[in-house]
């Protein structure tokens, strides 16, 4: 077993030796924004922790895996209203991701998996990794944790409970934080969504969407402070639990380790090119 699963904790000699073995590198990304009044703003903490657990399990199963330093600032979308929050413009985030991949590819470290914890990062990751594919025929998959966790939730707590508890500031992320970082949850601030019934004379259907007409929806250039001022949307965070979070994390880690296995089994060990 390595001295650490974090690249930042390896000494230079260890890193050179590891690089020669062409390990898998996990790139965790998240955001630093409003996650509801009860939860820590840094959802990147959960992405980094889950990446660590994936690396540990995958390495234990015989596939050497490390975690790169987390990118804590997400791609800017509609959370700029939050005091203290920090985000990157989409163009800046793209430059950051391109530079990270350039540094890894320079040394033929091609077995890269993004462990993503923010929807505003998805477009940038897709565009950057597609560029690598077109230029080098290397596939770098992205594992969007919360989208997958949302799909897993009904199987853990049932369809009805999942519907009542799901949304921003709710499940799945609040349950995950309750499990991974229980001391960072503020129970006194747990409450149901307090969303305005309408904005600009139209019903709110999302952070930047309003209903109009008979079943119509429009997207408007508003921020969450205008439409979802409490940061909680779609569900009741009081229905979240550490027990649910533990089951979600276990399933996410299991899926993540399977992604590591697939990347190692379906890429050429010398060139890194995908074996289709």
Short mmCIF file of C-alpha atoms in Angstrom, two decimals:
data_model
loop_
_atom_site.label_atom_id
_atom_site.label_comp_id
_atom_site.label_asym_id
_atom_site.label_seq_id
_atom_site.Cartn_x
_atom_site.Cartn_y
_atom_site.Cartn_z
CA UNK A 1 0.00 0.00 0.00
CA UNK A 2 1.25 3.55 -0.71
CA UNK A 3 2.25 5.87 2.13
CA UNK A 4 -0.72 8.06 1.14
CA UNK A 5 -3.52 8.10 -1.42
CA UNK A 6 -3.05 11.85 -1.85
CA UNK A 7 -0.53 13.01 -4.44
CA UNK A 8 0.14 16.08 -2.31
CA UNK A 9 1.46 13.89 0.51
CA UNK A 10 3.87 11.83 -1.61
CA UNK A 11 7.50 12.86 -1.68
CA UNK A 12 9.12 13.47 -5.08
CA UNK A 13 10.88 10.09 -5.08
CA UNK A 14 7.60 8.28 -4.39
CA UNK A 15 5.84 10.25 -7.10
CA UNK A 16 8.44 9.39 -9.73
CA UNK A 17 8.21 5.72 -8.86
CA UNK A 18 4.41 5.77 -8.90
CA UNK A 19 4.25 7.63 -12.22
CA UNK A 20 6.34 4.91 -13.87
CA UNK A 21 3.64 2.39 -12.94
CA UNK A 22 0.91 4.42 -14.74
CA UNK A 23 -1.56 4.64 -11.84
CA UNK A 24 -5.07 6.02 -11.98
CA UNK A 25 -5.34 9.68 -10.95
CA UNK A 26 -8.62 10.94 -9.49
CA UNK A 27 -9.33 14.65 -9.97
CA UNK A 28 -11.95 15.73 -7.39
CA UNK A 29 -13.88 18.92 -8.10
CA UNK A 30 -16.65 20.66 -6.22
CA UNK A 31 -17.89 24.11 -5.34
CA UNK A 32 -17.86 26.70 -2.57
CA UNK A 33 -21.38 28.06 -2.42
CA UNK A 34 -24.70 28.09 -0.58
CA UNK A 35 -25.68 24.50 0.28
CA UNK A 36 -28.57 25.52 2.51
CA UNK A 37 -28.38 27.28 5.89
CA UNK A 38 -27.58 24.04 7.72
CA UNK A 39 -24.70 22.66 5.63
CA UNK A 40 -21.07 23.65 5.01
CA UNK A 41 -20.55 25.77 1.91
CA UNK A 42 -17.69 23.59 0.71
CA UNK A 43 -19.31 20.64 -1.02
CA UNK A 44 -15.84 19.96 -2.44
CA UNK A 45 -15.07 18.43 0.98
CA UNK A 46 -17.41 15.53 0.21
CA UNK A 47 -16.07 15.07 -3.32
CA UNK A 48 -12.50 14.88 -2.00
CA UNK A 49 -13.41 12.45 0.78
CA UNK A 50 -15.29 10.12 -1.54
CA UNK A 51 -12.35 10.25 -3.97
CA UNK A 52 -10.05 9.18 -1.13
CA UNK A 53 -12.32 6.24 -0.30
CA UNK A 54 -12.42 5.20 -3.97
CA UNK A 55 -8.62 5.35 -4.20
CA UNK A 56 -8.24 3.27 -1.06
CA UNK A 57 -10.64 0.57 -2.24
CA UNK A 58 -9.31 0.45 -5.80
CA UNK A 59 -5.71 0.20 -4.62
CA UNK A 60 -6.63 -2.51 -2.14
CA UNK A 61 -8.21 -4.38 -5.08
CA UNK A 62 -4.95 -4.19 -7.02
CA UNK A 63 -5.34 -1.02 -9.09
CA UNK A 64 -3.00 1.70 -7.86
CA UNK A 65 -4.97 4.93 -7.53
CA UNK A 66 -4.22 8.41 -6.17
CA UNK A 67 -6.16 11.58 -5.49
CA UNK A 68 -4.97 14.91 -6.87
CA UNK A 69 -5.58 18.12 -4.87
CA UNK A 70 -9.25 19.04 -5.05
CA UNK A 71 -10.43 22.00 -7.13
CA UNK A 72 -12.62 23.73 -4.51
CA UNK A 73 -14.14 26.48 -6.65
CA UNK A 74 -16.90 25.46 -9.03
CA UNK A 75 -17.95 26.84 -12.36
CA UNK A 76 -20.03 29.96 -11.93
CA UNK A 77 -23.76 29.49 -12.40
CA UNK A 78 -26.43 31.01 -10.15
CA UNK A 79 -24.90 31.12 -6.67
CA UNK A 80 -23.05 34.42 -6.90
CA UNK A 81 -25.49 35.96 -4.41
CA UNK A 82 -23.85 34.09 -1.49
CA UNK A 83 -21.56 36.29 0.67
CA UNK A 84 -18.15 34.67 0.95
CA UNK A 85 -18.83 32.21 -1.86
CA UNK A 86 -16.14 31.89 -4.51
CA UNK A 87 -16.65 30.55 -8.02
CA UNK A 88 -14.73 30.62 -11.29
CA UNK A 89 -16.07 31.83 -14.60
CA UNK A 90 -16.61 29.01 -17.06
CA UNK A 91 -13.71 30.24 -19.18
CA UNK A 92 -11.36 30.39 -16.17
CA UNK A 93 -12.39 26.93 -14.99
CA UNK A 94 -11.81 25.57 -18.49
CA UNK A 95 -8.30 27.02 -18.46
CA UNK A 96 -7.64 25.44 -15.05
CA UNK A 97 -8.84 22.00 -16.17
CA UNK A 98 -6.90 22.22 -19.45
CA UNK A 99 -3.73 23.10 -17.55
CA UNK A 100 -4.18 20.25 -15.06
CA UNK A 101 -4.60 17.76 -17.88
CA UNK A 102 -1.66 19.23 -19.78
CA UNK A 103 0.62 18.66 -16.80
CA UNK A 104 -0.50 15.06 -16.36
CA UNK A 105 -0.40 14.21 -20.06
CA UNK A 106 3.11 15.62 -20.40
CA UNK A 107 4.26 12.65 -18.30
CA UNK A 108 1.87 10.17 -19.92
CA UNK A 109 -0.39 10.01 -16.89
CA UNK A 110 -3.49 9.30 -18.95
CA UNK A 111 -5.59 7.20 -16.59
CA UNK A 112 -7.57 10.13 -15.20
CA UNK A 113 -11.05 10.14 -13.68
CA UNK A 114 -12.94 13.27 -12.63
CA UNK A 115 -14.83 12.92 -9.34
CA UNK A 116 -17.23 15.82 -9.75
CA UNK A 117 -19.42 17.38 -7.08
CA UNK A 118 -20.93 20.38 -8.88
CA UNK A 119 -23.31 20.71 -11.81
CA UNK A 120 -21.63 23.90 -12.98
CA UNK A 121 -18.46 21.90 -13.71
CA UNK A 122 -20.05 19.39 -16.08
CA UNK A 123 -19.81 21.34 -19.33
CA UNK A 124 -16.17 22.29 -18.80
CA UNK A 125 -15.15 18.72 -17.92
CA UNK A 126 -16.94 17.37 -20.99
CA UNK A 127 -15.35 19.88 -23.36
CA UNK A 128 -11.85 19.47 -21.92
CA UNK A 129 -11.92 15.67 -21.96
CA UNK A 130 -13.43 15.56 -25.44
CA UNK A 131 -10.46 17.61 -26.64
CA UNK A 132 -8.11 14.98 -25.13
CA UNK A 133 -10.07 12.21 -26.82
CA UNK A 134 -9.92 13.84 -30.24
CA UNK A 135 -6.21 14.57 -29.94
CA UNK A 136 -4.95 11.42 -28.19
CA UNK A 137 -7.75 8.82 -28.22
CA UNK A 138 -7.65 8.77 -24.41
CA UNK A 139 -10.94 8.49 -22.51
CA UNK A 140 -11.12 10.38 -19.21
CA UNK A 141 -14.52 9.65 -17.64
CA UNK A 142 -16.36 11.97 -15.27
CA UNK A 143 -18.27 10.62 -12.27
CA UNK A 144 -20.86 13.24 -11.26
CA UNK A 145 -21.50 12.14 -7.70
CA UNK A 146 -24.76 13.89 -6.91
CA UNK A 147 -26.52 12.96 -10.15
CA UNK A 148 -25.71 9.29 -9.55
CA UNK A 149 -26.62 9.57 -5.86
CA UNK A 150 -29.97 11.06 -6.82
CA UNK A 151 -30.68 8.03 -9.00
CA UNK A 152 -29.65 5.68 -6.18
CA UNK A 153 -31.79 7.37 -3.53
CA UNK A 154 -35.19 5.73 -4.27
CA UNK A 155 -33.64 2.29 -3.91
CA UNK A 156 -32.36 3.22 -0.46
CA UNK A 157 -35.28 5.09 1.12
CA UNK A 158 -38.15 4.47 -1.29
CA UNK A 159 -39.73 6.55 -4.04
CA UNK A 160 -41.99 8.63 -1.79
CA UNK A 161 -39.33 9.53 0.77
CA UNK A 162 -36.85 10.31 -1.99
CA UNK A 163 -39.31 12.69 -3.64
CA UNK A 164 -40.05 14.47 -0.36
CA UNK A 165 -36.40 14.86 0.65
CA UNK A 166 -34.62 15.55 -2.65
CA UNK A 167 -33.36 18.88 -3.92
CA UNK A 168 -30.71 21.49 -3.42
CA UNK A 169 -29.75 21.74 0.23
CA UNK A 170 -31.50 18.40 0.79
CA UNK A 171 -30.87 14.87 -0.42
CA UNK A 172 -28.56 13.50 -1.54
CA UNK A 173 -25.81 15.90 -0.47
CA UNK A 174 -27.10 16.77 3.01
CA UNK A 175 -27.30 13.09 3.97
CA UNK A 176 -23.79 12.52 2.62
CA UNK A 177 -22.44 15.40 4.72
CA UNK A 178 -24.32 14.13 7.78
CA UNK A 179 -22.41 10.87 7.38
CA UNK A 180 -18.97 12.17 6.38
CA UNK A 181 -18.83 15.40 8.39
CA UNK A 182 -21.52 15.27 11.10
CA UNK A 183 -19.88 18.07 13.10
CA UNK A 184 -20.34 20.48 10.17
CA UNK A 185 -24.14 20.17 10.06
CA UNK A 186 -26.10 22.82 11.99
CA UNK A 187 -29.35 21.11 13.11
CA UNK A 188 -30.83 24.38 14.36
CA UNK A 189 -30.93 25.65 10.78
CA UNK A 190 -32.65 22.63 9.26
CA UNK A 191 -35.99 23.65 7.80
CA UNK A 192 -38.16 23.03 4.77
CA UNK A 193 -37.78 25.08 1.61
CA UNK A 194 -38.99 28.67 1.85
CA UNK A 195 -39.35 29.51 -1.81
CA UNK A 196 -41.33 32.48 -3.16
CA UNK A 197 -44.47 31.33 -4.90
CA UNK A 198 -43.67 33.56 -7.84
CA UNK A 199 -41.00 35.89 -9.20
CA UNK A 200 -41.53 38.41 -12.00
CA UNK A 201 -45.21 37.47 -11.81
CA UNK A 202 -44.56 33.80 -12.69
CA UNK A 203 -44.32 30.59 -10.59
CA UNK A 204 -40.79 29.51 -9.67
CA UNK A 205 -39.85 26.06 -11.04
CA UNK A 206 -36.10 26.16 -10.42
CA UNK A 207 -33.13 28.39 -9.70
CA UNK A 208 -33.37 30.06 -13.12
CA UNK A 209 -36.66 28.77 -14.48
CA UNK A 210 -40.25 30.02 -14.28
CA UNK A 211 -43.53 28.47 -15.42
CA UNK A 212 -45.68 30.20 -18.02
CA UNK A 213 -48.83 29.29 -19.89
CA UNK A 214 -50.20 25.77 -19.98
CA UNK A 215 -47.16 23.65 -19.10
CA UNK A 216 -44.56 26.06 -20.45
CA UNK A 217 -41.21 26.90 -18.85
CA UNK A 218 -38.79 29.73 -19.53
CA UNK A 219 -35.21 30.25 -18.39
CA UNK A 220 -34.45 33.68 -16.97
CA UNK A 221 -31.11 35.34 -16.09
CA UNK A 222 -31.74 35.39 -12.36
CA UNK A 223 -29.64 34.11 -9.47
CA UNK A 224 -30.65 31.81 -6.68
CA UNK A 225 -30.97 34.76 -4.33
CA UNK A 226 -33.93 35.92 -6.44
CA UNK A 227 -35.71 32.58 -6.82
CA UNK A 228 -34.52 30.38 -3.93
CA UNK A 229 -33.28 32.86 -1.29
CA UNK A 230 -32.89 30.22 1.43
CA UNK A 231 -30.74 27.92 -0.70
CA UNK A 232 -33.12 25.00 -0.15
CA UNK A 233 -35.12 23.88 -3.16
CA UNK A 234 -37.32 20.91 -3.90
CA UNK A 235 -37.36 18.98 -0.63
CA UNK A 236 -37.18 18.95 3.14
CA UNK A 237 -33.64 18.55 4.56
CA UNK A 238 -35.14 17.45 7.89
CA UNK A 239 -35.82 14.10 6.18
CA UNK A 240 -32.12 13.56 5.47
CA UNK A 241 -30.03 11.31 7.71
CA UNK A 242 -26.51 10.04 8.31
CA UNK A 243 -27.79 6.50 7.76
CA UNK A 244 -28.96 7.39 4.26
CA UNK A 245 -25.65 9.14 3.66
CA UNK A 246 -23.67 6.07 4.71
CA UNK A 247 -25.53 3.88 2.21
CA UNK A 248 -25.10 6.46 -0.55
CA UNK A 249 -21.36 6.79 0.09
CA UNK A 250 -20.90 3.02 0.09
CA UNK A 251 -22.64 2.72 -3.27
CA UNK A 252 -20.74 5.69 -4.74
CA UNK A 253 -17.40 4.25 -3.61
CA UNK A 254 -18.31 0.86 -5.07
CA UNK A 255 -19.25 2.41 -8.41
CA UNK A 256 -16.13 4.57 -8.36
CA UNK A 257 -13.88 1.57 -7.83
CA UNK A 258 -15.59 -0.15 -10.77
CA UNK A 259 -14.82 2.91 -12.93
CA UNK A 260 -11.15 2.62 -11.91
CA UNK A 261 -11.18 -1.05 -12.88
CA UNK A 262 -12.75 -0.27 -16.25
CA UNK A 263 -10.25 2.50 -17.00
CA UNK A 264 -7.28 0.24 -16.25
CA UNK A 265 -8.72 -2.73 -18.14
CA UNK A 266 -9.69 -0.71 -21.22
CA UNK A 267 -6.64 1.48 -21.81
CA UNK A 268 -3.29 0.56 -23.30
CA UNK A 269 -0.69 0.52 -20.48
CA UNK A 270 1.96 2.10 -22.72
CA UNK A 271 0.08 4.72 -24.78
CA UNK A 272 -2.96 5.25 -22.57
CA UNK A 273 -5.22 5.02 -25.63
CA UNK A 274 -8.68 3.63 -25.04
CA UNK A 275 -9.32 0.00 -25.99
CA UNK A 276 -12.76 0.17 -27.58
#
